[in-house]
Amino acid sequence: MHGPATAGWLVVALCAAAGTYCLLRLRGAAGARRGRAQGSARGTTEGMAGGEALMGFGMAAMAVPAAVVTPPRWVWLVYVAVFGVAALRALGPARRTSHHLHHLVGMLAMVYMAGAMALPPDGTHGAHSAGGTPLATGVLLIYYAGYVLWTGARLLPLQTVTATEGGGPAGAGAADRAPGGVVGGAPGDVLMAGAPAGVVTDTAPDTGAATGLCEDRPELTLACRLSMGIAMLAMLLTL
């Protein structure tokens, strides 16, 4: 990765952390599949976690500052082959859900960046110039900028009120309660602040036992995808 060394190492750390969490998700999904009947949803989770772990570690290796190590051209050709195969495998699932489509775009972006680095150096710009076409780079930059904003907005906390054993939301006044002091929310239900009495807008999932890092936790998964989106933006800017 060309650019400031500090920024490069920050991207390396970010992507390595995201890849590590994706490996933990893969391990948790595999363990759950062994303990229960196999299902297509669980297999899809495993495939998604595995692909995201591959992207995380691949981006971390690609982001190592060029001043520290300059990989030979064949390394980038291996990148093109590995992520090209991963993109082909993602073609089928990409027709079903939008996130699988995003996963395919990420694989293609990795192929594009590795291909740009594999191009022979241009004598006009020096031996360390990176390739890439302005149009393709610009389209990917716009896409990932939008993805980062959208994912970041999804991580913003909503103002919620949790129903208590007494039947009313915690901190609710008399005006917030239905006649008789009951708002209709069972203990653990999540009620939007200001929602009409008796209306439950969302219910906290029943997680059973305490969830560890190996579990597929939506908020951490979103944070990892946001981190990789930011890292992809930083890497595209160096092309």
CSV table of C-alpha atoms in Angstrom, one decimal:
chain,number,residue,atom,x,y,z
A,1,MET,CA,0.0,0.0,0.0
A,2,HIS,CA,1.4,3.4,-1.0
A,3,GLY,CA,0.9,6.4,1.2
A,4,PRO,CA,1.7,7.4,4.8
A,5,ALA,CA,3.1,4.5,6.8
A,6,THR,CA,1.0,5.4,9.9
A,7,ALA,CA,-2.2,5.2,7.9
A,8,GLY,CA,-1.0,1.9,6.4
A,9,TRP,CA,-0.4,0.3,9.7
A,10,LEU,CA,-3.8,1.6,11.0
A,11,VAL,CA,-5.5,-0.2,8.1
A,12,VAL,CA,-3.5,-3.3,8.7
A,13,ALA,CA,-4.6,-3.4,12.4
A,14,LEU,CA,-8.2,-2.6,11.5
A,15,CYS,CA,-8.4,-5.4,8.9
A,16,ALA,CA,-6.6,-7.9,11.0
A,17,ALA,CA,-9.0,-7.3,13.9
A,18,ALA,CA,-12.0,-7.7,11.6
A,19,GLY,CA,-10.6,-10.8,10.0
A,20,THR,CA,-10.0,-12.3,13.5
A,21,TYR,CA,-13.5,-11.7,14.6
A,22,CYS,CA,-14.8,-13.2,11.3
A,23,LEU,CA,-12.8,-16.4,12.1
A,24,LEU,CA,-14.4,-16.5,15.5
A,25,ARG,CA,-17.8,-16.2,13.9
A,26,LEU,CA,-16.9,-19.0,11.5
A,27,ARG,CA,-15.8,-21.2,14.5
A,28,GLY,CA,-19.0,-20.4,16.4
A,29,ALA,CA,-21.2,-21.2,13.3
A,30,ALA,CA,-19.3,-24.5,12.7
A,31,GLY,CA,-19.7,-25.5,16.3
A,32,ALA,CA,-23.4,-24.7,16.3
A,33,ARG,CA,-23.9,-26.7,13.1
A,34,ARG,CA,-22.3,-29.8,14.7
A,35,GLY,CA,-24.6,-29.5,17.7
A,36,ARG,CA,-27.8,-29.0,15.7
A,37,ALA,CA,-29.3,-30.2,12.5
A,38,GLN,CA,-27.6,-28.8,9.4
A,39,GLY,CA,-29.5,-26.0,7.7
A,40,SER,CA,-29.0,-23.7,4.7
A,41,ALA,CA,-29.1,-20.6,6.9
A,42,ARG,CA,-26.2,-21.9,9.1
A,43,GLY,CA,-24.2,-22.9,6.0
A,44,THR,CA,-24.8,-19.4,4.6
A,45,THR,CA,-23.5,-17.8,7.8
A,46,GLU,CA,-20.4,-20.0,7.7
A,47,GLY,CA,-19.7,-19.1,4.0
A,48,MET,CA,-20.2,-15.4,4.7
A,49,ALA,CA,-17.9,-15.4,7.8
A,50,GLY,CA,-15.3,-17.3,5.9
A,51,GLY,CA,-15.3,-15.0,2.9
A,52,GLU,CA,-15.2,-11.9,5.2
A,53,ALA,CA,-12.2,-13.4,7.1
A,54,LEU,CA,-10.4,-14.0,3.8
A,55,MET,CA,-11.1,-10.3,2.8
A,56,GLY,CA,-10.0,-9.0,6.2
A,57,PHE,CA,-6.7,-10.8,6.2
A,58,GLY,CA,-6.1,-10.2,2.5
A,59,MET,CA,-6.7,-6.5,3.0
A,60,ALA,CA,-4.4,-6.4,6.0
A,61,ALA,CA,-1.6,-8.0,4.0
A,62,MET,CA,-2.2,-5.7,1.1
A,63,ALA,CA,-2.1,-2.6,3.3
A,64,VAL,CA,1.4,-3.2,4.7
A,65,PRO,CA,3.3,0.0,3.8
A,66,ALA,CA,5.4,-0.3,0.6
A,67,ALA,CA,8.3,1.3,2.5
A,68,VAL,CA,8.4,-1.8,4.7
A,69,VAL,CA,8.1,-4.5,2.2
A,70,THR,CA,7.4,-4.5,-1.6
A,71,PRO,CA,6.0,-7.8,-2.7
A,72,PRO,CA,7.1,-9.3,-6.0
A,73,ARG,CA,4.6,-9.2,-8.9
A,74,TRP,CA,3.7,-12.8,-8.6
A,75,VAL,CA,2.2,-12.2,-5.1
A,76,TRP,CA,-0.4,-9.8,-6.7
A,77,LEU,CA,-1.1,-12.5,-9.4
A,78,VAL,CA,-1.9,-14.9,-6.6
A,79,TYR,CA,-4.2,-12.4,-5.1
A,80,VAL,CA,-6.0,-12.0,-8.4
A,81,ALA,CA,-6.4,-15.8,-8.6
A,82,VAL,CA,-7.6,-16.3,-5.0
A,83,PHE,CA,-10.1,-13.5,-4.9
A,84,GLY,CA,-11.2,-14.2,-8.5
A,85,VAL,CA,-12.2,-17.8,-7.4
A,86,ALA,CA,-13.9,-16.3,-4.3
A,87,ALA,CA,-15.8,-13.9,-6.5
A,88,LEU,CA,-17.0,-16.8,-8.8
A,89,ARG,CA,-18.2,-18.7,-5.7
A,90,ALA,CA,-20.1,-15.6,-4.6
A,91,LEU,CA,-22.0,-15.2,-7.8
A,92,GLY,CA,-24.8,-17.6,-6.9
A,93,PRO,CA,-25.6,-16.2,-3.4
A,94,ALA,CA,-25.3,-12.6,-4.8
A,95,ARG,CA,-28.6,-13.2,-6.7
A,96,ARG,CA,-30.5,-13.8,-3.5
A,97,THR,CA,-29.6,-11.1,-1.0
A,98,SER,CA,-28.2,-7.6,-1.1
A,99,HIS,CA,-25.4,-8.4,1.4
A,100,HIS,CA,-24.2,-11.3,-0.7
A,101,LEU,CA,-24.1,-8.8,-3.6
A,102,HIS,CA,-22.0,-6.5,-1.5
A,103,HIS,CA,-19.7,-9.4,-0.7
A,104,LEU,CA,-19.3,-10.0,-4.4
A,105,VAL,CA,-18.4,-6.3,-5.0
A,106,GLY,CA,-15.8,-6.6,-2.2
A,107,MET,CA,-14.2,-9.6,-3.9
A,108,LEU,CA,-14.2,-7.9,-7.3
A,109,ALA,CA,-12.6,-4.8,-5.6
A,110,MET,CA,-9.8,-7.0,-4.3
A,111,VAL,CA,-9.3,-8.4,-7.7
A,112,TYR,CA,-9.2,-4.9,-9.2
A,113,MET,CA,-6.7,-3.6,-6.6
A,114,ALA,CA,-4.4,-6.6,-6.9
A,115,GLY,CA,-4.5,-6.4,-10.7
A,116,ALA,CA,-3.6,-2.8,-10.5
A,117,MET,CA,-0.6,-3.6,-8.3
A,118,ALA,CA,0.4,-6.4,-10.6
A,119,LEU,CA,0.6,-4.1,-13.7
A,120,PRO,CA,4.2,-3.5,-14.8
A,121,PRO,CA,5.5,-0.1,-13.6
A,122,ASP,CA,5.0,2.9,-15.8
A,123,GLY,CA,8.3,4.5,-16.6
A,124,THR,CA,6.7,7.9,-16.6
A,125,HIS,CA,5.6,7.7,-13.0
A,126,GLY,CA,8.4,5.7,-11.5
A,127,ALA,CA,8.9,2.2,-10.3
A,128,HIS,CA,6.5,2.4,-7.4
A,129,SER,CA,3.4,3.8,-9.3
A,130,ALA,CA,0.1,1.9,-8.8
A,131,GLY,CA,-2.2,1.2,-11.7
A,132,GLY,CA,-6.0,1.3,-11.9
A,133,THR,CA,-8.3,3.3,-14.1
A,134,PRO,CA,-9.9,6.5,-12.7
A,135,LEU,CA,-13.4,5.5,-13.7
A,136,ALA,CA,-13.4,2.1,-11.9
A,137,THR,CA,-11.6,3.6,-8.9
A,138,GLY,CA,-14.1,6.4,-8.7
A,139,VAL,CA,-17.1,4.1,-9.0
A,140,LEU,CA,-15.7,1.9,-6.2
A,141,LEU,CA,-15.0,5.0,-4.0
A,142,ILE,CA,-18.5,6.3,-4.4
A,143,TYR,CA,-20.0,2.8,-3.6
A,144,TYR,CA,-17.9,2.3,-0.5
A,145,ALA,CA,-18.5,5.9,0.7
A,146,GLY,CA,-22.2,5.2,0.5
A,147,TYR,CA,-21.9,1.8,2.2
A,148,VAL,CA,-19.9,3.3,5.1
A,149,LEU,CA,-22.5,6.0,5.7
A,150,TRP,CA,-25.3,3.5,5.5
A,151,THR,CA,-23.7,1.0,7.8
A,152,GLY,CA,-22.7,3.7,10.2
A,153,ALA,CA,-26.2,5.0,10.4
A,154,ARG,CA,-27.5,1.4,11.2
A,155,LEU,CA,-25.1,1.3,14.2
A,156,LEU,CA,-26.5,4.5,15.7
A,157,PRO,CA,-28.5,3.6,18.9
A,158,LEU,CA,-32.2,4.2,19.0
A,159,GLN,CA,-33.9,5.8,22.0
A,160,THR,CA,-35.7,2.9,23.6
A,161,VAL,CA,-37.6,2.2,26.8
A,162,THR,CA,-37.5,-1.3,28.3
A,163,ALA,CA,-40.6,-2.8,29.9
A,164,THR,CA,-40.2,-3.7,33.6
A,165,GLU,CA,-41.9,-6.3,35.8
A,166,GLY,CA,-44.5,-3.7,36.9
A,167,GLY,CA,-45.9,-3.6,33.4
A,168,GLY,CA,-44.7,-0.1,32.5
A,169,PRO,CA,-41.6,1.1,30.8
A,170,ALA,CA,-38.7,2.1,33.1
A,171,GLY,CA,-38.9,5.8,33.9
A,172,ALA,CA,-42.4,6.2,32.4
A,173,GLY,CA,-44.8,8.6,33.9
A,174,ALA,CA,-48.5,8.3,34.5
A,175,ALA,CA,-49.2,9.8,31.1
A,176,ASP,CA,-47.3,7.0,29.4
A,177,ARG,CA,-49.3,4.2,31.0
A,178,ALA,CA,-52.5,2.8,29.8
A,179,PRO,CA,-55.5,2.7,32.2
A,180,GLY,CA,-54.7,0.4,35.0
A,181,GLY,CA,-50.9,1.0,34.8
A,182,VAL,CA,-50.3,-1.6,32.0
A,183,VAL,CA,-48.7,-0.7,28.7
A,184,GLY,CA,-48.9,-4.2,27.3
A,185,GLY,CA,-45.1,-4.9,27.2
A,186,ALA,CA,-43.8,-8.1,28.8
A,187,PRO,CA,-40.6,-8.0,30.7
A,188,GLY,CA,-37.7,-7.7,28.2
A,189,ASP,CA,-39.8,-6.1,25.4
A,190,VAL,CA,-38.2,-3.1,23.9
A,191,LEU,CA,-40.7,-0.2,23.5
A,192,MET,CA,-40.0,2.9,21.4
A,193,ALA,CA,-40.1,6.0,23.5
A,194,GLY,CA,-43.4,7.8,22.7
A,195,ALA,CA,-45.1,4.8,21.2
A,196,PRO,CA,-48.8,4.4,22.0
A,197,ALA,CA,-49.7,2.4,25.1
A,198,GLY,CA,-49.9,-1.3,24.5
A,199,VAL,CA,-47.8,-1.2,21.3
A,200,VAL,CA,-44.5,-3.2,21.4
A,201,THR,CA,-42.3,-2.0,18.6
A,202,ASP,CA,-39.6,-4.6,19.0
A,203,THR,CA,-38.7,-7.6,21.2
A,204,ALA,CA,-35.2,-8.3,22.5
A,205,PRO,CA,-34.0,-11.6,21.1
A,206,ASP,CA,-33.9,-14.6,23.4
A,207,THR,CA,-30.3,-15.4,23.4
A,208,GLY,CA,-30.4,-18.1,26.1
A,209,ALA,CA,-27.0,-18.4,27.5
A,210,ALA,CA,-24.6,-15.5,27.5
A,211,THR,CA,-23.2,-14.9,24.0
A,212,GLY,CA,-19.4,-15.0,23.5
A,213,LEU,CA,-17.2,-13.6,20.8
A,214,CYS,CA,-17.7,-16.8,18.8
A,215,GLU,CA,-21.4,-16.1,18.3
A,216,ASP,CA,-22.7,-14.1,15.3
A,217,ARG,CA,-23.5,-10.9,17.1
A,218,PRO,CA,-25.2,-8.5,14.7
A,219,GLU,CA,-23.7,-5.3,16.2
A,220,LEU,CA,-20.2,-6.6,16.1
A,221,THR,CA,-20.6,-8.0,12.7
A,222,LEU,CA,-21.9,-4.7,11.4
A,223,ALA,CA,-18.9,-2.9,13.1
A,224,CYS,CA,-16.5,-5.3,11.3
A,225,ARG,CA,-18.1,-4.7,8.0
A,226,LEU,CA,-18.0,-0.9,8.6
A,227,SER,CA,-14.3,-1.2,9.5
A,228,MET,CA,-13.5,-3.1,6.3
A,229,GLY,CA,-15.5,-0.6,4.3
A,230,ILE,CA,-13.5,2.3,5.7
A,231,ALA,CA,-10.3,0.3,5.1
A,232,MET,CA,-11.3,-0.3,1.5
A,233,LEU,CA,-11.9,3.4,1.0
A,234,ALA,CA,-8.4,4.2,2.3
A,235,MET,CA,-6.8,1.6,0.0
A,236,LEU,CA,-8.7,2.8,-3.0
A,237,LEU,CA,-7.5,6.3,-2.4
A,238,THR,CA,-3.9,5.1,-2.8
A,239,LEU,CA,-4.5,3.8,-6.4
